[in-house]
């Protein structure tokens, strides 16, 4: 698996890669749908807090995840606040960009192994400050989501 990154590794302000063995092979879109089907407790509140603070610095509100299941998707479509950059039966690449930072999430699957890679480039002091609480929170959120994916279907 070769995950997509937002920039070369030496330019990243944040880089996290986590993987899990699934109960059966899935496409990246199926992984997305399964993760979105059961939102993590507290995630909606976390997004509300994020939006309230970030809006004061001119960052668009993102509202969090809708929980909506998707069918066929293509580059240019949106999954909640993410833009789909690339999609195949083995990889789903999502981005979110603003004047403070650029984020890329690459979900890669090979047989029953899934790997979620997040990479971020910051553009200014607010982007750097934003990542101080978000980096550990993101690692935990992905870990919890992957843990749930391991459960039998």
JSON list of N, CA, C and O in Angstrom, two decimals, residues 32-89:
[
{"chain": "A", "resi": 32, "resn": "UNK", "atom": "N", "xyz": [-15.59, 3.69, 4.58]},
{"chain": "A", "resi": 32, "resn": "UNK", "atom": "CA", "xyz": [-16.19, 4.99, 4.92]},
{"chain": "A", "resi": 32, "resn": "UNK", "atom": "C", "xyz": [-17.61, 4.80, 5.44]},
{"chain": "A", "resi": 32, "resn": "UNK", "atom": "O", "xyz": [-17.97, 5.32, 6.50]},
{"chain": "A", "resi": 33, "resn": "UNK", "atom": "N", "xyz": [-18.42, 4.06, 4.69]},
{"chain": "A", "resi": 33, "resn": "UNK", "atom": "CA", "xyz": [-19.83, 3.86, 5.09]},
{"chain": "A", "resi": 33, "resn": "UNK", "atom": "C", "xyz": [-19.94, 3.16, 6.45]},
{"chain": "A", "resi": 33, "resn": "UNK", "atom": "O", "xyz": [-20.78, 3.51, 7.26]},
{"chain": "A", "resi": 34, "resn": "UNK", "atom": "N", "xyz": [-19.09, 2.20, 6.66]},
{"chain": "A", "resi": 34, "resn": "UNK", "atom": "CA", "xyz": [-19.15, 1.47, 7.94]},
{"chain": "A", "resi": 34, "resn": "UNK", "atom": "C", "xyz": [-18.74, 2.37, 9.11]},
{"chain": "A", "resi": 34, "resn": "UNK", "atom": "O", "xyz": [-19.35, 2.34, 10.17]},
{"chain": "A", "resi": 35, "resn": "UNK", "atom": "N", "xyz": [-17.71, 3.20, 8.90]},
{"chain": "A", "resi": 35, "resn": "UNK", "atom": "CA", "xyz": [-17.30, 4.14, 9.94]},
{"chain": "A", "resi": 35, "resn": "UNK", "atom": "C", "xyz": [-18.41, 5.16, 10.21]},
{"chain": "A", "resi": 35, "resn": "UNK", "atom": "O", "xyz": [-18.72, 5.46, 11.36]},
{"chain": "A", "resi": 36, "resn": "UNK", "atom": "N", "xyz": [-19.03, 5.67, 9.16]},
{"chain": "A", "resi": 36, "resn": "UNK", "atom": "CA", "xyz": [-20.05, 6.70, 9.30]},
{"chain": "A", "resi": 36, "resn": "UNK", "atom": "C", "xyz": [-21.37, 6.16, 9.86]},
{"chain": "A", "resi": 36, "resn": "UNK", "atom": "O", "xyz": [-22.16, 6.90, 10.43]},
{"chain": "A", "resi": 37, "resn": "UNK", "atom": "N", "xyz": [-21.59, 4.86, 9.73]},
{"chain": "A", "resi": 37, "resn": "UNK", "atom": "CA", "xyz": [-22.86, 4.26, 10.18]},
{"chain": "A", "resi": 37, "resn": "UNK", "atom": "C", "xyz": [-23.06, 4.38, 11.69]},
{"chain": "A", "resi": 37, "resn": "UNK", "atom": "O", "xyz": [-24.20, 4.47, 12.15]},
{"chain": "A", "resi": 38, "resn": "UNK", "atom": "N", "xyz": [-21.98, 4.37, 12.45]},
{"chain": "A", "resi": 38, "resn": "UNK", "atom": "CA", "xyz": [-22.07, 4.45, 13.91]},
{"chain": "A", "resi": 38, "resn": "UNK", "atom": "C", "xyz": [-21.11, 5.54, 14.40]},
{"chain": "A", "resi": 38, "resn": "UNK", "atom": "O", "xyz": [-19.95, 5.26, 14.67]},
{"chain": "A", "resi": 39, "resn": "UNK", "atom": "N", "xyz": [-21.61, 6.78, 14.50]},
{"chain": "A", "resi": 39, "resn": "UNK", "atom": "CA", "xyz": [-20.73, 7.87, 14.93]},
{"chain": "A", "resi": 39, "resn": "UNK", "atom": "C", "xyz": [-20.17, 7.62, 16.34]},
{"chain": "A", "resi": 39, "resn": "UNK", "atom": "O", "xyz": [-20.83, 7.04, 17.19]},
{"chain": "A", "resi": 40, "resn": "UNK", "atom": "N", "xyz": [-18.93, 8.04, 16.54]},
{"chain": "A", "resi": 40, "resn": "UNK", "atom": "CA", "xyz": [-18.33, 7.94, 17.86]},
{"chain": "A", "resi": 40, "resn": "UNK", "atom": "C", "xyz": [-19.04, 8.87, 18.84]},
{"chain": "A", "resi": 40, "resn": "UNK", "atom": "O", "xyz": [-19.33, 10.02, 18.49]},
{"chain": "A", "resi": 41, "resn": "UNK", "atom": "N", "xyz": [-19.28, 8.42, 20.06]},
{"chain": "A", "resi": 41, "resn": "UNK", "atom": "CA", "xyz": [-19.88, 9.31, 21.06]},
{"chain": "A", "resi": 41, "resn": "UNK", "atom": "C", "xyz": [-18.97, 10.52, 21.28]},
{"chain": "A", "resi": 41, "resn": "UNK", "atom": "O", "xyz": [-17.75, 10.39, 21.33]},
{"chain": "A", "resi": 42, "resn": "UNK", "atom": "N", "xyz": [-19.56, 11.68, 21.36]},
{"chain": "A", "resi": 42, "resn": "UNK", "atom": "CA", "xyz": [-18.80, 12.89, 21.63]},
{"chain": "A", "resi": 42, "resn": "UNK", "atom": "C", "xyz": [-18.24, 13.58, 20.41]},
{"chain": "A", "resi": 42, "resn": "UNK", "atom": "O", "xyz": [-17.80, 14.72, 20.48]},
{"chain": "A", "resi": 43, "resn": "UNK", "atom": "N", "xyz": [-18.26, 12.91, 19.25]},
{"chain": "A", "resi": 43, "resn": "UNK", "atom": "CA", "xyz": [-17.67, 13.51, 18.07]},
{"chain": "A", "resi": 43, "resn": "UNK", "atom": "C", "xyz": [-18.47, 14.72, 17.59]},
{"chain": "A", "resi": 43, "resn": "UNK", "atom": "O", "xyz": [-17.89, 15.73, 17.18]},
{"chain": "A", "resi": 44, "resn": "UNK", "atom": "N", "xyz": [-19.78, 14.66, 17.67]},
{"chain": "A", "resi": 44, "resn": "UNK", "atom": "CA", "xyz": [-20.62, 15.80, 17.27]},
{"chain": "A", "resi": 44, "resn": "UNK", "atom": "C", "xyz": [-20.30, 17.02, 18.13]},
{"chain": "A", "resi": 44, "resn": "UNK", "atom": "O", "xyz": [-20.16, 18.13, 17.63]},
{"chain": "A", "resi": 45, "resn": "UNK", "atom": "N", "xyz": [-20.16, 16.80, 19.44]},
{"chain": "A", "resi": 45, "resn": "UNK", "atom": "CA", "xyz": [-19.80, 17.89, 20.35]},
{"chain": "A", "resi": 45, "resn": "UNK", "atom": "C", "xyz": [-18.42, 18.43, 20.02]},
{"chain": "A", "resi": 45, "resn": "UNK", "atom": "O", "xyz": [-18.20, 19.65, 20.01]},
{"chain": "A", "resi": 46, "resn": "UNK", "atom": "N", "xyz": [-17.47, 17.57, 19.73]},
{"chain": "A", "resi": 46, "resn": "UNK", "atom": "CA", "xyz": [-16.11, 18.00, 19.39]},
{"chain": "A", "resi": 46, "resn": "UNK", "atom": "C", "xyz": [-16.13, 18.89, 18.15]},
{"chain": "A", "resi": 46, "resn": "UNK", "atom": "O", "xyz": [-15.44, 19.92, 18.10]},
{"chain": "A", "resi": 47, "resn": "UNK", "atom": "N", "xyz": [-16.94, 18.54, 17.14]},
{"chain": "A", "resi": 47, "resn": "UNK", "atom": "CA", "xyz": [-17.04, 19.37, 15.95]},
{"chain": "A", "resi": 47, "resn": "UNK", "atom": "C", "xyz": [-17.71, 20.71, 16.27]},
{"chain": "A", "resi": 47, "resn": "UNK", "atom": "O", "xyz": [-17.33, 21.74, 15.71]},
{"chain": "A", "resi": 48, "resn": "UNK", "atom": "N", "xyz": [-18.70, 20.72, 17.14]},
{"chain": "A", "resi": 48, "resn": "UNK", "atom": "CA", "xyz": [-19.34, 21.98, 17.54]},
{"chain": "A", "resi": 48, "resn": "UNK", "atom": "C", "xyz": [-18.33, 22.91, 18.21]},
{"chain": "A", "resi": 48, "resn": "UNK", "atom": "O", "xyz": [-18.30, 24.11, 17.92]},
{"chain": "A", "resi": 49, "resn": "UNK", "atom": "N", "xyz": [-17.53, 22.35, 19.09]},
{"chain": "A", "resi": 49, "resn": "UNK", "atom": "CA", "xyz": [-16.49, 23.15, 19.78]},
{"chain": "A", "resi": 49, "resn": "UNK", "atom": "C", "xyz": [-15.48, 23.65, 18.75]},
{"chain": "A", "resi": 49, "resn": "UNK", "atom": "O", "xyz": [-15.11, 24.83, 18.76]},
{"chain": "A", "resi": 50, "resn": "UNK", "atom": "N", "xyz": [-15.05, 22.77, 17.87]},
{"chain": "A", "resi": 50, "resn": "UNK", "atom": "CA", "xyz": [-14.10, 23.16, 16.82]},
{"chain": "A", "resi": 50, "resn": "UNK", "atom": "C", "xyz": [-14.66, 24.30, 15.99]},
{"chain": "A", "resi": 50, "resn": "UNK", "atom": "O", "xyz": [-13.98, 25.29, 15.72]},
{"chain": "A", "resi": 51, "resn": "UNK", "atom": "N", "xyz": [-15.92, 24.19, 15.57]},
{"chain": "A", "resi": 51, "resn": "UNK", "atom": "CA", "xyz": [-16.53, 25.23, 14.74]},
{"chain": "A", "resi": 51, "resn": "UNK", "atom": "C", "xyz": [-16.65, 26.55, 15.49]},
{"chain": "A", "resi": 51, "resn": "UNK", "atom": "O", "xyz": [-16.40, 27.62, 14.93]},
{"chain": "A", "resi": 52, "resn": "UNK", "atom": "N", "xyz": [-17.04, 26.50, 16.76]},
{"chain": "A", "resi": 52, "resn": "UNK", "atom": "CA", "xyz": [-17.21, 27.73, 17.54]},
{"chain": "A", "resi": 52, "resn": "UNK", "atom": "C", "xyz": [-15.88, 28.47, 17.70]},
{"chain": "A", "resi": 52, "resn": "UNK", "atom": "O", "xyz": [-15.83, 29.70, 17.57]},
{"chain": "A", "resi": 53, "resn": "UNK", "atom": "N", "xyz": [-14.82, 27.75, 17.96]},
{"chain": "A", "resi": 53, "resn": "UNK", "atom": "CA", "xyz": [-13.51, 28.39, 18.13]},
{"chain": "A", "resi": 53, "resn": "UNK", "atom": "C", "xyz": [-12.95, 28.83, 16.78]},
{"chain": "A", "resi": 53, "resn": "UNK", "atom": "O", "xyz": [-12.51, 29.98, 16.62]},
{"chain": "A", "resi": 54, "resn": "UNK", "atom": "N", "xyz": [-12.96, 27.95, 15.82]},
{"chain": "A", "resi": 54, "resn": "UNK", "atom": "CA", "xyz": [-12.33, 28.24, 14.53]},
{"chain": "A", "resi": 54, "resn": "UNK", "atom": "C", "xyz": [-13.04, 29.36, 13.77]},
{"chain": "A", "resi": 54, "resn": "UNK", "atom": "O", "xyz": [-12.38, 30.14, 13.05]},
{"chain": "A", "resi": 55, "resn": "UNK", "atom": "N", "xyz": [-14.35, 29.47, 13.92]},
{"chain": "A", "resi": 55, "resn": "UNK", "atom": "CA", "xyz": [-15.10, 30.52, 13.22]},
{"chain": "A", "resi": 55, "resn": "UNK", "atom": "C", "xyz": [-14.60, 31.91, 13.61]},
{"chain": "A", "resi": 55, "resn": "UNK", "atom": "O", "xyz": [-14.64, 32.84, 12.79]},
{"chain": "A", "resi": 56, "resn": "UNK", "atom": "N", "xyz": [-14.11, 32.05, 14.82]},
{"chain": "A", "resi": 56, "resn": "UNK", "atom": "CA", "xyz": [-13.58, 33.35, 15.27]},
{"chain": "A", "resi": 56, "resn": "UNK", "atom": "C", "xyz": [-12.31, 33.74, 14.52]},
{"chain": "A", "resi": 56, "resn": "UNK", "atom": "O", "xyz": [-11.89, 34.90, 14.56]},
{"chain": "A", "resi": 57, "resn": "UNK", "atom": "N", "xyz": [-11.70, 32.78, 13.84]},
{"chain": "A", "resi": 57, "resn": "UNK", "atom": "CA", "xyz": [-10.47, 33.04, 13.09]},
{"chain": "A", "resi": 57, "resn": "UNK", "atom": "C", "xyz": [-10.72, 32.94, 11.59]},
{"chain": "A", "resi": 57, "resn": "UNK", "atom": "O", "xyz": [-9.78, 32.78, 10.80]},
{"chain": "A", "resi": 58, "resn": "UNK", "atom": "N", "xyz": [-11.99, 33.03, 11.20]},
{"chain": "A", "resi": 58, "resn": "UNK", "atom": "CA", "xyz": [-12.33, 33.03, 9.78]},
{"chain": "A", "resi": 58, "resn": "UNK", "atom": "C", "xyz": [-12.34, 31.68, 9.12]},
{"chain": "A", "resi": 58, "resn": "UNK", "atom": "O", "xyz": [-12.33, 31.59, 7.89]},
{"chain": "A", "resi": 59, "resn": "UNK", "atom": "N", "xyz": [-12.37, 30.60, 9.90]},
{"chain": "A", "resi": 59, "resn": "UNK", "atom": "CA", "xyz": [-12.40, 29.26, 9.34]},
{"chain": "A", "resi": 59, "resn": "UNK", "atom": "C", "xyz": [-13.85, 28.83, 9.16]},
{"chain": "A", "resi": 59, "resn": "UNK", "atom": "O", "xyz": [-14.67, 29.01, 10.07]},
{"chain": "A", "resi": 60, "resn": "UNK", "atom": "N", "xyz": [-14.16, 28.29, 8.01]},
{"chain": "A", "resi": 60, "resn": "UNK", "atom": "CA", "xyz": [-15.54, 27.85, 7.73]},
{"chain": "A", "resi": 60, "resn": "UNK", "atom": "C", "xyz": [-15.96, 26.75, 8.70]},
{"chain": "A", "resi": 60, "resn": "UNK", "atom": "O", "xyz": [-15.16, 25.88, 9.06]},
{"chain": "A", "resi": 61, "resn": "UNK", "atom": "N", "xyz": [-17.21, 26.80, 9.09]},
{"chain": "A", "resi": 61, "resn": "UNK", "atom": "CA", "xyz": [-17.78, 25.74, 9.92]},
{"chain": "A", "resi": 61, "resn": "UNK", "atom": "C", "xyz": [-17.91, 24.48, 9.07]},
{"chain": "A", "resi": 61, "resn": "UNK", "atom": "O", "xyz": [-18.29, 24.56, 7.91]},
{"chain": "A", "resi": 62, "resn": "UNK", "atom": "N", "xyz": [-17.59, 23.33, 9.67]},
{"chain": "A", "resi": 62, "resn": "UNK", "atom": "CA", "xyz": [-17.71, 22.09, 8.90]},
{"chain": "A", "resi": 62, "resn": "UNK", "atom": "C", "xyz": [-18.84, 21.20, 9.39]},
{"chain": "A", "resi": 62, "resn": "UNK", "atom": "O", "xyz": [-19.29, 20.33, 8.68]},
{"chain": "A", "resi": 63, "resn": "UNK", "atom": "N", "xyz": [-19.29, 21.42, 10.60]},
{"chain": "A", "resi": 63, "resn": "UNK", "atom": "CA", "xyz": [-20.46, 20.72, 11.10]},
{"chain": "A", "resi": 63, "resn": "UNK", "atom": "C", "xyz": [-20.26, 19.25, 11.45]},
{"chain": "A", "resi": 63, "resn": "UNK", "atom": "O", "xyz": [-21.13, 18.64, 12.05]},
{"chain": "A", "resi": 64, "resn": "UNK", "atom": "N", "xyz": [-19.17, 18.67, 11.04]},
{"chain": "A", "resi": 64, "resn": "UNK", "atom": "CA", "xyz": [-18.94, 17.26, 11.39]},
{"chain": "A", "resi": 64, "resn": "UNK", "atom": "C", "xyz": [-19.41, 16.32, 10.30]},
{"chain": "A", "resi": 64, "resn": "UNK", "atom": "O", "xyz": [-19.63, 16.71, 9.16]},
{"chain": "A", "resi": 65, "resn": "UNK", "atom": "N", "xyz": [-19.58, 15.09, 10.70]},
{"chain": "A", "resi": 65, "resn": "UNK", "atom": "CA", "xyz": [-19.98, 14.04, 9.76]},
{"chain": "A", "resi": 65, "resn": "UNK", "atom": "C", "xyz": [-21.48, 13.85, 9.78]},
{"chain": "A", "resi": 65, "resn": "UNK", "atom": "O", "xyz": [-22.10, 13.84, 10.83]},
{"chain": "A", "resi": 66, "resn": "UNK", "atom": "N", "xyz": [-22.07, 13.68, 8.60]},
{"chain": "A", "resi": 66, "resn": "UNK", "atom": "CA", "xyz": [-23.52, 13.55, 8.48]},
{"chain": "A", "resi": 66, "resn": "UNK", "atom": "C", "xyz": [-24.01, 12.15, 8.82]},
{"chain": "A", "resi": 66, "resn": "UNK", "atom": "O", "xyz": [-25.17, 11.97, 9.16]},
{"chain": "A", "resi": 67, "resn": "UNK", "atom": "N", "xyz": [-23.14, 11.15, 8.67]},
{"chain": "A", "resi": 67, "resn": "UNK", "atom": "CA", "xyz": [-23.56, 9.77, 8.89]},
{"chain": "A", "resi": 67, "resn": "UNK", "atom": "C", "xyz": [-24.24, 9.17, 7.68]},
{"chain": "A", "resi": 67, "resn": "UNK", "atom": "O", "xyz": [-24.69, 8.02, 7.71]},
{"chain": "A", "resi": 68, "resn": "UNK", "atom": "N", "xyz": [-24.30, 9.92, 6.60]},
{"chain": "A", "resi": 68, "resn": "UNK", "atom": "CA", "xyz": [-24.96, 9.47, 5.39]},
{"chain": "A", "resi": 68, "resn": "UNK", "atom": "C", "xyz": [-24.13, 8.43, 4.66]},
{"chain": "A", "resi": 68, "resn": "UNK", "atom": "O", "xyz": [-22.94, 8.63, 4.41]},
{"chain": "A", "resi": 69, "resn": "UNK", "atom": "N", "xyz": [-24.77, 7.33, 4.30]},
{"chain": "A", "resi": 69, "resn": "UNK", "atom": "CA", "xyz": [-24.11, 6.28, 3.52]},
{"chain": "A", "resi": 69, "resn": "UNK", "atom": "C", "xyz": [-24.06, 6.72, 2.06]},
{"chain": "A", "resi": 69, "resn": "UNK", "atom": "O", "xyz": [-24.98, 7.37, 1.57]},
{"chain": "A", "resi": 70, "resn": "UNK", "atom": "N", "xyz": [-22.97, 6.39, 1.39]},
{"chain": "A", "resi": 70, "resn": "UNK", "atom": "CA", "xyz": [-22.82, 6.78, -0.01]},
{"chain": "A", "resi": 70, "resn": "UNK", "atom": "C", "xyz": [-22.71, 5.54, -0.90]},
{"chain": "A", "resi": 70, "resn": "UNK", "atom": "O", "xyz": [-22.30, 4.48, -0.45]},
{"chain": "A", "resi": 71, "resn": "UNK", "atom": "N", "xyz": [-23.10, 5.72, -2.14]},
{"chain": "A", "resi": 71, "resn": "UNK", "atom": "CA", "xyz": [-22.96, 4.64, -3.12]},
{"chain": "A", "resi": 71, "resn": "UNK", "atom": "C", "xyz": [-21.71, 4.89, -3.93]},
{"chain": "A", "resi": 71, "resn": "UNK", "atom": "O", "xyz": [-20.63, 5.06, -3.38]},
{"chain": "A", "resi": 72, "resn": "UNK", "atom": "N", "xyz": [-21.86, 4.97, -5.22]},
{"chain": "A", "resi": 72, "resn": "UNK", "atom": "CA", "xyz": [-20.71, 5.22, -6.09]},
{"chain": "A", "resi": 72, "resn": "UNK", "atom": "C", "xyz": [-20.31, 6.69, -5.98]},
{"chain": "A", "resi": 72, "resn": "UNK", "atom": "O", "xyz": [-21.16, 7.58, -6.05]},
{"chain": "A", "resi": 73, "resn": "UNK", "atom": "N", "xyz": [-19.02, 6.93, -5.79]},
{"chain": "A", "resi": 73, "resn": "UNK", "atom": "CA", "xyz": [-18.51, 8.29, -5.72]},
{"chain": "A", "resi": 73, "resn": "UNK", "atom": "C", "xyz": [-17.40, 8.47, -6.74]},
{"chain": "A", "resi": 73, "resn": "UNK", "atom": "O", "xyz": [-16.82, 7.48, -7.21]},
{"chain": "A", "resi": 74, "resn": "UNK", "atom": "N", "xyz": [-17.12, 9.73, -7.08]},
{"chain": "A", "resi": 74, "resn": "UNK", "atom": "CA", "xyz": [-16.07, 10.00, -8.07]},
{"chain": "A", "resi": 74, "resn": "UNK", "atom": "C", "xyz": [-15.31, 11.26, -7.66]},
{"chain": "A", "resi": 74, "resn": "UNK", "atom": "O", "xyz": [-15.79, 12.05, -6.84]},
{"chain": "A", "resi": 75, "resn": "UNK", "atom": "N", "xyz": [-14.10, 11.43, -8.21]},
{"chain": "A", "resi": 75, "resn": "UNK", "atom": "CA", "xyz": [-13.34, 12.64, -7.91]},
{"chain": "A", "resi": 75, "resn": "UNK", "atom": "C", "xyz": [-14.19, 13.89, -8.19]},
{"chain": "A", "resi": 75, "resn": "UNK", "atom": "O", "xyz": [-14.92, 13.94, -9.18]},
{"chain": "A", "resi": 76, "resn": "UNK", "atom": "N", "xyz": [-14.08, 14.85, -7.28]},
{"chain": "A", "resi": 76, "resn": "UNK", "atom": "CA", "xyz": [-14.88, 16.07, -7.39]},
{"chain": "A", "resi": 76, "resn": "UNK", "atom": "C", "xyz": [-16.13, 16.05, -6.52]},
{"chain": "A", "resi": 76, "resn": "UNK", "atom": "O", "xyz": [-16.68, 17.10, -6.20]},
{"chain": "A", "resi": 77, "resn": "UNK", "atom": "N", "xyz": [-16.60, 14.84, -6.17]},
{"chain": "A", "resi": 77, "resn": "UNK", "atom": "CA", "xyz": [-17.73, 14.74, -5.24]},
{"chain": "A", "resi": 77, "resn": "UNK", "atom": "C", "xyz": [-17.27, 15.13, -3.84]},
{"chain": "A", "resi": 77, "resn": "UNK", "atom": "O", "xyz": [-16.08, 15.22, -3.57]},
{"chain": "A", "resi": 78, "resn": "UNK", "atom": "N", "xyz": [-18.23, 15.30, -2.96]},
{"chain": "A", "resi": 78, "resn": "UNK", "atom": "CA", "xyz": [-17.93, 15.62, -1.56]},
{"chain": "A", "resi": 78, "resn": "UNK", "atom": "C", "xyz": [-18.45, 14.51, -0.65]},
{"chain": "A", "resi": 78, "resn": "UNK", "atom": "O", "xyz": [-19.52, 13.96, -0.88]},
{"chain": "A", "resi": 79, "resn": "UNK", "atom": "N", "xyz": [-17.65, 14.21, 0.35]},
{"chain": "A", "resi": 79, "resn": "UNK", "atom": "CA", "xyz": [-18.08, 13.37, 1.47]},
{"chain": "A", "resi": 79, "resn": "UNK", "atom": "C", "xyz": [-18.03, 14.29, 2.68]},
{"chain": "A", "resi": 79, "resn": "UNK", "atom": "O", "xyz": [-16.94, 14.61, 3.18]},
{"chain": "A", "resi": 80, "resn": "UNK", "atom": "N", "xyz": [-19.19, 14.78, 3.07]},
{"chain": "A", "resi": 80, "resn": "UNK", "atom": "CA", "xyz": [-19.30, 15.79, 4.11]},
{"chain": "A", "resi": 80, "resn": "UNK", "atom": "C", "xyz": [-18.41, 16.97, 3.75]},
{"chain": "A", "resi": 80, "resn": "UNK", "atom": "O", "xyz": [-18.57, 17.52, 2.68]},
{"chain": "A", "resi": 81, "resn": "UNK", "atom": "N", "xyz": [-17.45, 17.34, 4.59]},
{"chain": "A", "resi": 81, "resn": "UNK", "atom": "CA", "xyz": [-16.62, 18.52, 4.32]},
{"chain": "A", "resi": 81, "resn": "UNK", "atom": "C", "xyz": [-15.37, 18.19, 3.50]},
{"chain": "A", "resi": 81, "resn": "UNK", "atom": "O", "xyz": [-14.56, 19.07, 3.21]},
{"chain": "A", "resi": 82, "resn": "UNK", "atom": "N", "xyz": [-15.20, 16.94, 3.11]},
{"chain": "A", "resi": 82, "resn": "UNK", "atom": "CA", "xyz": [-14.04, 16.52, 2.32]},
{"chain": "A", "resi": 82, "resn": "UNK", "atom": "C", "xyz": [-14.35, 16.53, 0.84]},
{"chain": "A", "resi": 82, "resn": "UNK", "atom": "O", "xyz": [-15.44, 16.14, 0.41]},
{"chain": "A", "resi": 83, "resn": "UNK", "atom": "N", "xyz": [-13.35, 16.90, 0.03]},
{"chain": "A", "resi": 83, "resn": "UNK", "atom": "CA", "xyz": [-13.40, 16.78, -1.41]},
{"chain": "A", "resi": 83, "resn": "UNK", "atom": "C", "xyz": [-12.75, 15.45, -1.79]},
{"chain": "A", "resi": 83, "resn": "UNK", "atom": "O", "xyz": [-11.67, 15.13, -1.29]},
{"chain": "A", "resi": 84, "resn": "UNK", "atom": "N", "xyz": [-13.40, 14.69, -2.65]},
{"chain": "A", "resi": 84, "resn": "UNK", "atom": "CA", "xyz": [-12.81, 13.43, -3.13]},
{"chain": "A", "resi": 84, "resn": "UNK", "atom": "C", "xyz": [-11.81, 13.77, -4.23]},
{"chain": "A", "resi": 84, "resn": "UNK", "atom": "O", "xyz": [-12.18, 14.30, -5.28]},
{"chain": "A", "resi": 85, "resn": "UNK", "atom": "N", "xyz": [-10.55, 13.46, -3.97]},
{"chain": "A", "resi": 85, "resn": "UNK", "atom": "CA", "xyz": [-9.48, 13.70, -4.95]},
{"chain": "A", "resi": 85, "resn": "UNK", "atom": "C", "xyz": [-9.28, 12.50, -5.86]},
{"chain": "A", "resi": 85, "resn": "UNK", "atom": "O", "xyz": [-8.98, 12.65, -7.04]},
{"chain": "A", "resi": 86, "resn": "UNK", "atom": "N", "xyz": [-9.41, 11.30, -5.29]},
{"chain": "A", "resi": 86, "resn": "UNK", "atom": "CA", "xyz": [-9.21, 10.06, -6.05]},
{"chain": "A", "resi": 86, "resn": "UNK", "atom": "C", "xyz": [-10.01, 8.95, -5.38]},
{"chain": "A", "resi": 86, "resn": "UNK", "atom": "O", "xyz": [-10.17, 8.94, -4.16]},
{"chain": "A", "resi": 87, "resn": "UNK", "atom": "N", "xyz": [-10.49, 8.02, -6.19]},
{"chain": "A", "resi": 87, "resn": "UNK", "atom": "CA", "xyz": [-11.20, 6.86, -5.64]},
{"chain": "A", "resi": 87, "resn": "UNK", "atom": "C", "xyz": [-11.01, 5.67, -6.58]},
{"chain": "A", "resi": 87, "resn": "UNK", "atom": "O", "xyz": [-11.02, 5.82, -7.80]},
{"chain": "A", "resi": 88, "resn": "UNK", "atom": "N", "xyz": [-10.78, 4.51, -5.96]},
{"chain": "A", "resi": 88, "resn": "UNK", "atom": "CA", "xyz": [-10.69, 3.26, -6.70]},
{"chain": "A", "resi": 88, "resn": "UNK", "atom": "C", "xyz": [-11.14, 2.16, -5.75]},
{"chain": "A", "resi": 88, "resn": "UNK", "atom": "O", "xyz": [-11.56, 2.43, -4.63]},
{"chain": "A", "resi": 89, "resn": "UNK", "atom": "N", "xyz": [-11.05, 0.91, -6.20]},
{"chain": "A", "resi": 89, "resn": "UNK", "atom": "CA", "xyz": [-11.44, -0.18, -5.32]},
{"chain": "A", "resi": 89, "resn": "UNK", "atom": "C", "xyz": [-10.39, -0.44, -4.23]},
{"chain": "A", "resi": 89, "resn": "UNK", "atom": "O", "xyz": [-10.60, -1.24, -3.34]}
]
